[in-house]
Amino acid sequence: MELYNIDARDIDHVLINEEEIAVCVDAIAKQIDKDVEALGGELLLVCVLKGSLIFTSDLARKIKTPLKIDFIKASSYGSGTVSGGNLKISLDVGSHDWDKKFVVIVEDIIDSGNTLSKLIKYFKDKGATRVKTCTLLDKPERREVDLAPDYCGRSIPNEFVVGYGLDVDESYRELPFVGVLKPEVIKKYIG
Ligand code: IMP
Ligand code: MG
């Protein structure tokens, strides 16, 4: 696979290539189609910005069920408890008939699980009865709360990854693959 010229110097290795990502997206799309048919409801994909932008747009084009897309920008801070009010929403979804929806929260990666577990509660509190979680990547080793995604592309080891929407300091989101940065590059950004 051809790496983009500037970034080629920064990537240590490709973890999941374009073709492998497409297979994951396809499988998840099929599962969602099946579940909506079985459980009912109007499909709403909630794209958790910014990391899942690319994943959501690919997924939306593979799902055959008619759907709507909304966006939320959220981060969690403080302790890992789900009950705490420590979910910061900097861009919120619009209004929906939540009880009629089949909500799929689309994340790029689950790390501690804090953000996603708080988002589930956030949508249930709005009145959604069908709330599913979807992530391209999962780092189960890092989990701080009890959470298993309903739809998951790949479980990966505890490594910092970029590409296909995932960033470090807002860079590398445009890479068409998921890759691991060179140690010296990670050091530059994260220390
Ligand atoms: P958590 O599950 O609440 O700890 O946070 C998940 C968020 O952390 C993701 O949506 C990403 O924005 C970010 N994140 C976690 N691991 C990585 C990584 O390896 N690369 C880039 N962002 C990451
Ligand atoms: Mg994110």
Coordinates of C-alpha atoms and ligand atoms in Angstrom, one line a residue:
M1 CA 0.0 0.0 0.0
E2 CA 1.2 3.5 -0.8
L3 CA 1.7 5.7 2.2
Y4 CA 1.1 9.4 2.0
N5 CA 4.4 11.2 1.5
I6 CA 4.6 13.3 4.7
D7 CA 3.1 10.7 7.0
A8 CA 5.0 7.8 5.6
R9 CA 8.0 9.0 7.7
D10 CA 5.8 9.0 10.9
I11 CA 4.1 5.6 10.6
D12 CA 5.9 2.7 12.2
H13 CA 3.5 0.1 10.8
V14 CA 0.0 -0.3 9.5
L15 CA -2.2 -2.2 12.0
I16 CA -5.4 -2.4 9.9
N17 CA -5.3 -1.7 6.1
E18 CA -8.0 -0.2 3.9
E19 CA -9.3 -3.6 2.7
E20 CA -9.5 -4.9 6.3
I21 CA -11.4 -1.8 7.4
A22 CA -13.9 -2.2 4.6
V23 CA -14.5 -5.8 5.7
C24 CA -15.2 -4.7 9.3
V25 CA -17.5 -1.9 8.1
D26 CA -19.4 -4.3 5.9
A27 CA -19.9 -6.8 8.6
I28 CA -21.1 -4.2 11.1
A29 CA -23.5 -2.7 8.5
K30 CA -25.1 -6.1 7.9
Q31 CA -25.5 -6.7 11.7
I32 CA -27.2 -3.3 12.2
D33 CA -29.6 -4.0 9.3
K34 CA -30.5 -7.3 10.8
D35 CA -31.0 -5.9 14.3
V36 CA -33.1 -3.0 13.2
E37 CA -35.3 -5.4 11.3
A38 CA -35.7 -7.6 14.4
L39 CA -36.1 -4.9 17.0
G40 CA -37.8 -2.1 15.0
G41 CA -37.4 1.6 15.3
E42 CA -36.1 4.4 13.1
L43 CA -32.4 4.1 12.7
L44 CA -30.3 7.1 13.9
L45 CA -26.5 7.0 13.7
V46 CA -25.0 9.4 16.3
C47 CA -21.5 10.2 15.2
V48 CA -19.2 11.0 18.1
L49 CA -17.0 13.8 16.8
K50 CA -14.5 14.1 15.6
G51 CA -12.9 10.7 15.5
S52 CA -15.8 8.7 14.1
L53 CA -16.5 11.0 11.2
I54 CA -14.9 8.8 8.6
F55 CA -16.2 5.6 10.1
T56 CA -19.7 6.9 10.3
S57 CA -19.8 8.1 6.7
D58 CA -18.5 4.7 5.4
L59 CA -20.9 2.8 7.6
A60 CA -23.9 4.9 6.6
R61 CA -23.2 4.1 3.0
K62 CA -23.1 0.3 3.6
I63 CA -26.2 0.1 5.8
K64 CA -29.3 -0.7 3.7
T65 CA -31.9 0.5 6.2
P66 CA -33.0 4.1 5.7
L67 CA -31.3 6.2 8.4
K68 CA -30.6 9.6 9.8
I69 CA -27.3 10.9 11.1
D70 CA -26.7 13.3 13.9
F71 CA -23.6 14.5 15.7
I72 CA -22.4 14.9 19.2
K73 CA -19.1 16.2 20.5
A74 CA -18.5 14.9 24.0
S75 CA -15.6 14.1 26.4
S76 CA -15.6 12.6 29.8
Y77 CA -13.4 13.8 32.7
G78 CA -13.0 13.1 36.3
S79 CA -13.6 9.7 37.9
G80 CA -14.7 6.6 36.0
T81 CA -18.1 6.4 37.6
V82 CA -21.1 6.3 35.2
S83 CA -23.3 8.1 37.7
G84 CA -21.2 11.3 37.9
G85 CA -22.2 14.3 35.9
N86 CA -18.8 14.5 34.3
L87 CA -19.7 14.3 30.7
K88 CA -18.8 17.5 28.8
I89 CA -20.9 18.1 25.7
S90 CA -19.5 20.8 23.4
L91 CA -21.9 20.1 20.5
D92 CA -25.2 18.4 21.1
V93 CA -27.6 16.4 18.9
G94 CA -30.8 17.9 17.6
S95 CA -34.3 17.0 18.9
H96 CA -35.7 13.6 17.9
D97 CA -38.6 11.4 18.9
W98 CA -36.2 9.4 21.0
D99 CA -38.7 6.6 21.9
K100 CA -39.2 5.8 18.2
K101 CA -35.5 5.6 17.4
F102 CA -33.0 2.8 17.1
V103 CA -30.0 4.8 18.3
V104 CA -26.5 3.6 17.3
I105 CA -23.8 5.6 19.0
V106 CA -20.8 5.4 16.7
E107 CA -17.3 5.8 18.2
D108 CA -13.9 5.5 16.6
I109 CA -12.3 3.7 19.6
I110 CA -13.2 2.6 23.1
D111 CA -10.4 3.1 25.6
S112 CA -11.5 3.4 29.3
G113 CA -15.1 3.3 28.2
N114 CA -16.0 6.3 30.2
T115 CA -17.2 8.5 27.3
L116 CA -19.4 5.8 25.8
S117 CA -21.0 4.6 29.0
K118 CA -22.0 8.1 29.9
L119 CA -23.3 8.7 26.4
I120 CA -25.5 5.6 26.7
K121 CA -27.1 7.0 29.9
Y122 CA -27.4 10.4 28.2
F123 CA -29.6 9.0 25.4
K124 CA -31.6 6.7 27.7
D125 CA -32.3 9.8 29.9
K126 CA -33.7 11.5 26.7
G127 CA -36.2 8.6 26.4
A128 CA -34.4 6.3 23.9
T129 CA -35.3 2.7 24.7
R130 CA -33.1 1.2 21.9
V131 CA -29.5 2.4 22.4
K132 CA -26.7 0.4 20.8
T133 CA -23.0 1.1 20.8
C134 CA -20.7 0.7 17.8
T135 CA -17.0 1.2 17.6
L136 CA -14.4 0.5 14.9
L137 CA -11.7 -0.3 17.5
D138 CA -11.7 -1.5 21.0
K139 CA -8.9 -1.6 23.6
P140 CA -10.4 -3.9 26.2
E141 CA -7.2 -4.0 28.3
R142 CA -7.8 -0.3 29.1
R143 CA -11.4 -0.6 30.3
E144 CA -12.3 1.2 33.5
V145 CA -16.1 0.5 33.4
D146 CA -18.1 -2.6 32.5
L147 CA -18.9 -2.0 28.9
A148 CA -18.9 -4.3 25.8
P149 CA -19.8 -2.7 22.5
D150 CA -22.8 -4.1 20.6
Y151 CA -20.9 -3.7 17.3
C152 CA -17.1 -3.8 17.1
G153 CA -14.7 -3.9 14.2
R154 CA -11.5 -5.0 15.9
S155 CA -10.1 -5.5 19.3
I156 CA -6.5 -4.1 19.4
P157 CA -3.7 -4.2 21.9
N158 CA -3.0 -1.2 24.1
E159 CA -1.1 0.8 21.5
F160 CA -1.8 4.4 20.4
V161 CA -3.2 4.4 16.9
V162 CA -3.9 7.0 14.3
G163 CA -5.7 7.2 10.9
Y164 CA -9.2 6.6 9.6
G165 CA -10.4 9.5 11.8
L166 CA -8.2 8.9 14.7
D167 CA -5.8 11.7 15.5
V168 CA -3.0 12.9 17.7
D169 CA -3.1 16.7 18.1
E170 CA -5.6 16.8 15.2
S171 CA -3.2 15.2 12.7
Y172 CA -3.3 11.9 10.7
R173 CA -7.1 11.7 10.6
E174 CA -7.0 11.5 6.8
L175 CA -4.9 8.4 6.6
P176 CA -7.0 5.6 4.9
F177 CA -5.6 3.0 7.3
V178 CA -5.2 2.6 11.1
G179 CA -1.5 2.7 12.0
V180 CA 0.9 3.0 14.8
L181 CA 3.2 6.0 15.0
K182 CA 7.0 5.6 15.3
P183 CA 8.1 5.8 18.9
E184 CA 10.0 9.1 18.3
V185 CA 6.9 10.7 16.8
I186 CA 4.7 9.5 19.8
K187 CA 7.3 11.0 22.1
K188 CA 7.1 14.3 20.3
Y189 CA 3.3 14.5 20.8
I190 CA 2.7 12.7 24.0
G191 CA 6.1 12.8 25.8
Ligands
IMP1 P1 -12.6 6.7 26.6 O1 -13.1 5.3 26.1 O2 -13.6 7.5 27.3 O3 -11.3 6.5 27.4 O4 -12.1 7.6 25.4 C1 -12.1 7.2 24.1 C2 -11.6 8.3 23.3 O5 -10.2 8.5 23.5 C3 -11.7 8.0 21.8 O6 -12.9 8.5 21.2 C4 -10.5 8.8 21.2 O7 -10.8 10.1 21.0 C5 -9.5 8.7 22.3 N1 -8.5 7.7 22.1 C6 -8.3 6.6 22.8 N2 -7.3 5.8 22.3 C7 -6.8 6.4 21.2 C8 -5.8 6.1 20.3 O8 -5.1 5.1 20.3 N3 -5.6 7.0 19.3 C9 -6.4 8.2 19.2 N4 -7.4 8.5 20.0 C10 -7.6 7.6 21.1
MG2 MG -13.0 10.3 20.0

